[in-house]
Amino acid sequence: MGAAAIDPQTICNVTIIGDPDETARLRRRLRRGGPESGPIPWSVDGAEHTVHLAELSSRAPVAELERSIRVADGVITVVHAAVRRAPRLESILRMADDHQVARLCLVTGLDHPAADFDRCVRAIADIRGAVPVALHSPMGAGPGFEGVIDVVPMWSLAPMAAEFFGDHWPVAERRYRDLMTAVLEQDIASAVVPAEQLVDRIRRLTHIGEAVPVLCDPAPAVDDVAPLLDAIVRYLPSPLHVWQPEHSLDC
């Protein structure tokens, strides 16, 4: 019996770029409880997907970085929250912009004493090209880091969540309004938009290189990689949605 055909629209080819220790740790966590090698099966919104992972050290020679980014379908850039300035990160995001490669950023190390999530977002905003859109709101930082609030569906949790999250809720509300303004291009501070509509708009903007979703790594407060895998599938393109001539269909 032959192997079952895979719908190319359910494939995600992703290159994780960052410090080698950070990317190796992230890869091990993404594979925990699943296959040690090969693609990762992942179900989102009732559909089965196949995630192919590749790693690339941010310390690699610039020519190698650019060559790998140019042929990538989608890129995850790992950003440490305590690093004040990362010139190589800036170069990587510029390369992705130059070659019209969809990307998202994962902010790690939020429990570090010098962690500053907003500084990371500002640093990404200072790089020409896509606008950073924070999809997560960290609950504190440094030793007081308590986890992450998912901003996109957060209004489905209100009003109970306001009591549950306490002082972190007003910050998440601000990030929600910023997200609305960025992806819908209008000030709708008092509006509530269905999560499905937001996801669709973020996906479209990410595919065409106008938005960079920014996520928080919840570890060590909560060691959960489901939000990252969900974001990979929802926001990064399948091979069918990559139009650069350098790309080939990876089935």
Short mmCIF file of C-alpha atoms in Angstrom, two decimals:
data_model
loop_
_atom_site.label_atom_id
_atom_site.label_comp_id
_atom_site.label_asym_id
_atom_site.label_seq_id
_atom_site.Cartn_x
_atom_site.Cartn_y
_atom_site.Cartn_z
CA MET A 1 0.00 0.00 0.00
CA GLY A 2 1.44 3.38 -0.99
CA ALA A 3 1.95 6.31 1.34
CA ALA A 4 -0.99 8.66 1.77
CA ALA A 5 -0.79 11.85 -0.27
CA ILE A 6 -0.07 15.03 1.68
CA ASP A 7 -1.89 18.23 0.80
CA PRO A 8 0.87 20.83 0.18
CA GLN A 9 -1.28 23.45 1.90
CA THR A 10 -0.86 21.54 5.19
CA ILE A 11 2.97 21.63 5.04
CA CYS A 12 5.05 24.15 6.97
CA ASN A 13 8.79 24.36 6.26
CA VAL A 14 10.32 26.47 9.02
CA THR A 15 13.90 27.60 9.70
CA ILE A 16 14.67 28.51 13.32
CA ILE A 17 17.46 31.09 13.57
CA GLY A 18 19.22 32.17 16.75
CA ASP A 19 21.95 31.34 19.22
CA PRO A 20 22.78 27.62 18.77
CA ASP A 21 22.05 26.81 22.42
CA GLU A 22 18.68 28.57 22.23
CA THR A 23 17.62 26.92 18.96
CA ALA A 24 18.73 23.45 20.11
CA ARG A 25 16.78 23.84 23.35
CA LEU A 26 13.71 25.01 21.43
CA ARG A 27 13.96 22.14 18.95
CA ARG A 28 14.11 19.57 21.79
CA ARG A 29 11.04 21.09 23.41
CA LEU A 30 9.10 21.18 20.14
CA ARG A 31 9.83 17.48 19.65
CA ARG A 32 9.07 16.41 23.22
CA GLY A 33 6.47 13.69 23.19
CA GLY A 34 6.77 13.35 19.40
CA PRO A 35 9.19 12.01 16.79
CA GLU A 36 12.90 12.62 17.49
CA SER A 37 13.48 13.34 13.82
CA GLY A 38 11.48 14.02 10.71
CA PRO A 39 8.35 16.16 10.46
CA ILE A 40 6.16 17.07 13.42
CA PRO A 41 2.45 16.31 13.01
CA TRP A 42 0.28 19.08 14.45
CA SER A 43 -3.46 19.68 14.46
CA VAL A 44 -4.88 23.21 14.41
CA ASP A 45 -8.53 24.18 14.06
CA GLY A 46 -9.48 20.61 13.20
CA ALA A 47 -6.94 20.25 10.37
CA GLU A 48 -3.83 18.05 10.41
CA HIS A 49 -0.54 19.73 9.42
CA THR A 50 3.07 18.66 8.94
CA VAL A 51 5.81 20.90 10.31
CA HIS A 52 9.37 20.50 8.97
CA LEU A 53 12.04 22.12 11.16
CA ALA A 54 15.52 23.30 10.23
CA GLU A 55 18.02 25.11 12.46
CA LEU A 56 20.44 27.86 11.53
CA SER A 57 22.97 29.48 13.85
CA SER A 58 22.84 33.27 13.96
CA ARG A 59 26.64 33.05 14.23
CA ALA A 60 26.95 31.54 10.75
CA PRO A 61 28.77 33.59 8.09
CA VAL A 62 26.60 36.30 6.59
CA ALA A 63 26.71 34.67 3.15
CA GLU A 64 25.44 31.37 4.57
CA LEU A 65 22.71 33.12 6.52
CA GLU A 66 21.50 34.98 3.47
CA ARG A 67 21.58 31.88 1.28
CA SER A 68 19.56 29.87 3.81
CA ILE A 69 17.05 32.66 4.44
CA ARG A 70 16.57 33.26 0.72
CA VAL A 71 15.31 29.70 0.15
CA ALA A 72 13.32 29.40 3.39
CA ASP A 73 9.53 29.26 3.31
CA GLY A 74 9.26 30.83 6.74
CA VAL A 75 11.67 31.93 9.47
CA ILE A 76 11.43 31.97 13.28
CA THR A 77 13.94 34.38 14.80
CA VAL A 78 14.75 33.65 18.43
CA VAL A 79 15.29 36.86 20.43
CA HIS A 80 16.58 36.91 24.03
CA ALA A 81 14.68 39.44 26.14
CA ALA A 82 17.77 40.53 28.07
CA VAL A 83 19.90 41.46 25.05
CA ARG A 84 19.93 45.23 24.62
CA ARG A 85 21.05 45.26 21.00
CA ALA A 86 21.57 42.42 18.55
CA PRO A 87 23.11 43.59 15.24
CA ARG A 88 23.03 40.08 13.80
CA LEU A 89 19.30 39.81 14.55
CA GLU A 90 18.76 43.08 12.71
CA SER A 91 20.69 41.72 9.72
CA ILE A 92 18.66 38.51 9.70
CA LEU A 93 15.35 40.35 9.70
CA ARG A 94 16.57 42.68 6.95
CA MET A 95 17.62 39.68 4.85
CA ALA A 96 14.18 38.13 5.30
CA ASP A 97 12.63 41.42 4.25
CA ASP A 98 14.90 41.71 1.20
CA HIS A 99 13.90 38.23 0.01
CA GLN A 100 10.23 38.56 1.00
CA VAL A 101 10.39 35.66 3.44
CA ALA A 102 7.63 35.48 6.05
CA ARG A 103 8.94 35.55 9.60
CA LEU A 104 7.88 35.60 13.21
CA CYS A 105 9.91 36.37 16.33
CA LEU A 106 9.97 34.35 19.53
CA VAL A 107 11.13 36.25 22.63
CA THR A 108 12.86 33.98 25.15
CA GLY A 109 14.48 34.55 28.53
CA LEU A 110 11.63 36.59 30.00
CA ASP A 111 12.59 35.33 33.47
CA HIS A 112 16.04 36.95 33.18
CA PRO A 113 16.55 39.91 35.56
CA ALA A 114 17.30 42.23 32.61
CA ALA A 115 14.39 41.03 30.45
CA ASP A 116 12.41 43.72 28.63
CA PHE A 117 9.75 42.57 26.17
CA ASP A 118 8.81 46.06 25.00
CA ARG A 119 12.44 46.80 24.18
CA CYS A 120 12.50 43.73 21.90
CA VAL A 121 9.37 44.91 20.11
CA ARG A 122 10.83 48.41 19.66
CA ALA A 123 14.06 46.92 18.28
CA ILE A 124 12.09 44.96 15.67
CA ALA A 125 10.06 48.07 14.82
CA ASP A 126 13.26 50.01 14.15
CA ILE A 127 14.20 47.59 11.37
CA ARG A 128 12.81 48.57 8.00
CA GLY A 129 10.11 46.41 6.51
CA ALA A 130 7.42 44.65 8.51
CA VAL A 131 5.59 46.01 11.54
CA PRO A 132 5.91 43.90 14.72
CA VAL A 133 2.56 42.74 16.12
CA ALA A 134 2.66 41.36 19.65
CA LEU A 135 0.38 38.33 19.84
CA HIS A 136 1.34 37.60 23.43
CA SER A 137 1.51 39.74 26.55
CA PRO A 138 4.03 38.58 29.18
CA MET A 139 2.81 38.58 32.75
CA GLY A 140 5.70 40.41 34.33
CA ALA A 141 9.41 39.94 33.62
CA GLY A 142 12.54 38.86 35.43
CA PRO A 143 12.12 36.86 38.66
CA GLY A 144 8.45 37.90 38.73
CA PHE A 145 7.64 36.41 35.30
CA GLU A 146 4.41 34.41 35.65
CA GLY A 147 3.56 33.32 32.13
CA VAL A 148 1.87 34.64 29.01
CA ILE A 149 -1.55 35.94 27.94
CA ASP A 150 -2.59 35.09 24.38
CA VAL A 151 -3.81 38.44 23.06
CA VAL A 152 -5.72 37.30 19.95
CA PRO A 153 -8.59 35.41 21.69
CA MET A 154 -8.37 37.27 24.99
CA TRP A 155 -11.78 38.92 24.81
CA SER A 156 -13.44 35.52 24.91
CA LEU A 157 -12.08 35.29 28.47
CA ALA A 158 -13.47 38.59 29.72
CA PRO A 159 -14.77 39.65 32.20
CA MET A 160 -13.62 36.72 34.33
CA ALA A 161 -10.05 37.10 33.07
CA ALA A 162 -9.75 40.66 34.38
CA GLU A 163 -10.07 39.31 37.91
CA PHE A 164 -7.91 36.26 37.23
CA PHE A 165 -4.98 38.14 35.63
CA GLY A 166 -5.15 41.16 37.93
CA ASP A 167 -2.67 43.94 37.12
CA HIS A 168 -1.53 42.11 33.98
CA TRP A 169 -4.93 42.52 32.32
CA PRO A 170 -4.73 46.28 31.57
CA VAL A 171 -1.36 45.71 29.86
CA ALA A 172 -2.88 42.93 27.76
CA GLU A 173 -5.78 45.24 26.87
CA ARG A 174 -3.32 47.84 25.61
CA ARG A 175 -1.54 45.24 23.50
CA TYR A 176 -4.91 44.14 22.10
CA ARG A 177 -5.73 47.71 21.03
CA ASP A 178 -2.26 48.08 19.50
CA LEU A 179 -2.81 44.84 17.60
CA MET A 180 -6.18 46.01 16.30
CA THR A 181 -4.70 49.30 15.10
CA ALA A 182 -1.74 47.58 13.42
CA VAL A 183 -3.55 44.82 11.54
CA LEU A 184 -6.85 46.55 10.77
CA GLU A 185 -5.25 49.94 10.07
CA GLN A 186 -7.80 51.87 12.08
CA ASP A 187 -8.33 52.94 15.66
CA ILE A 188 -11.03 50.69 17.07
CA ALA A 189 -10.09 50.82 20.72
CA SER A 190 -13.61 49.99 21.87
CA ALA A 191 -14.31 47.23 19.34
CA VAL A 192 -14.12 43.48 19.79
CA VAL A 193 -13.08 41.56 16.67
CA PRO A 194 -13.65 37.79 16.29
CA ALA A 195 -10.42 35.85 16.76
CA GLU A 196 -10.87 34.11 13.40
CA GLN A 197 -10.94 37.46 11.61
CA LEU A 198 -7.80 38.59 13.41
CA VAL A 199 -5.95 35.36 12.61
CA ASP A 200 -6.84 35.68 8.93
CA ARG A 201 -5.67 39.29 8.75
CA ILE A 202 -2.40 38.59 10.61
CA ARG A 203 -1.73 35.63 8.30
CA ARG A 204 -2.26 37.75 5.18
CA LEU A 205 0.02 40.54 6.40
CA THR A 206 2.70 38.06 7.46
CA HIS A 207 2.65 36.27 4.11
CA ILE A 208 3.23 39.50 2.19
CA GLY A 209 5.91 40.70 4.59
CA GLU A 210 4.05 43.60 6.15
CA ALA A 211 3.78 42.14 9.66
CA VAL A 212 6.04 40.18 12.01
CA PRO A 213 4.10 38.29 14.70
CA VAL A 214 5.96 38.49 18.02
CA LEU A 215 5.41 35.70 20.53
CA CYS A 216 6.63 35.10 24.09
CA ASP A 217 8.22 31.84 25.18
CA PRO A 218 6.33 30.95 28.39
CA ALA A 219 9.15 28.78 29.78
CA PRO A 220 10.12 28.30 32.53
CA ALA A 221 6.85 29.58 34.06
CA VAL A 222 4.94 27.14 31.84
CA ASP A 223 6.77 24.79 29.49
CA ASP A 224 4.19 24.85 26.71
CA VAL A 225 5.14 24.85 23.01
CA ALA A 226 1.58 24.51 21.68
CA PRO A 227 1.18 28.29 21.11
CA LEU A 228 4.33 28.37 18.96
CA LEU A 229 3.29 25.37 16.87
CA ASP A 230 -0.17 26.91 16.48
CA ALA A 231 1.42 30.17 15.29
CA ILE A 232 3.69 28.37 12.82
CA VAL A 233 0.71 26.70 11.20
CA ARG A 234 -1.60 29.72 11.33
CA TYR A 235 0.74 32.49 10.22
CA LEU A 236 3.68 31.10 8.23
CA PRO A 237 3.05 30.08 4.61
CA SER A 238 2.83 26.64 3.07
CA PRO A 239 5.00 25.98 -0.01
CA LEU A 240 1.97 26.80 -2.18
CA HIS A 241 1.91 30.32 -0.77
CA VAL A 242 5.59 31.05 -1.40
CA TRP A 243 6.12 32.74 -4.73
CA GLN A 244 9.86 33.40 -4.89
CA PRO A 245 11.52 31.47 -7.75
CA GLU A 246 14.22 30.20 -5.37
CA HIS A 247 11.70 28.05 -3.50
CA SER A 248 10.78 24.54 -4.42
CA LEU A 249 7.81 22.50 -3.24
CA ASP A 250 8.78 20.38 -0.23
CA CYS A 251 6.36 17.54 0.05
#
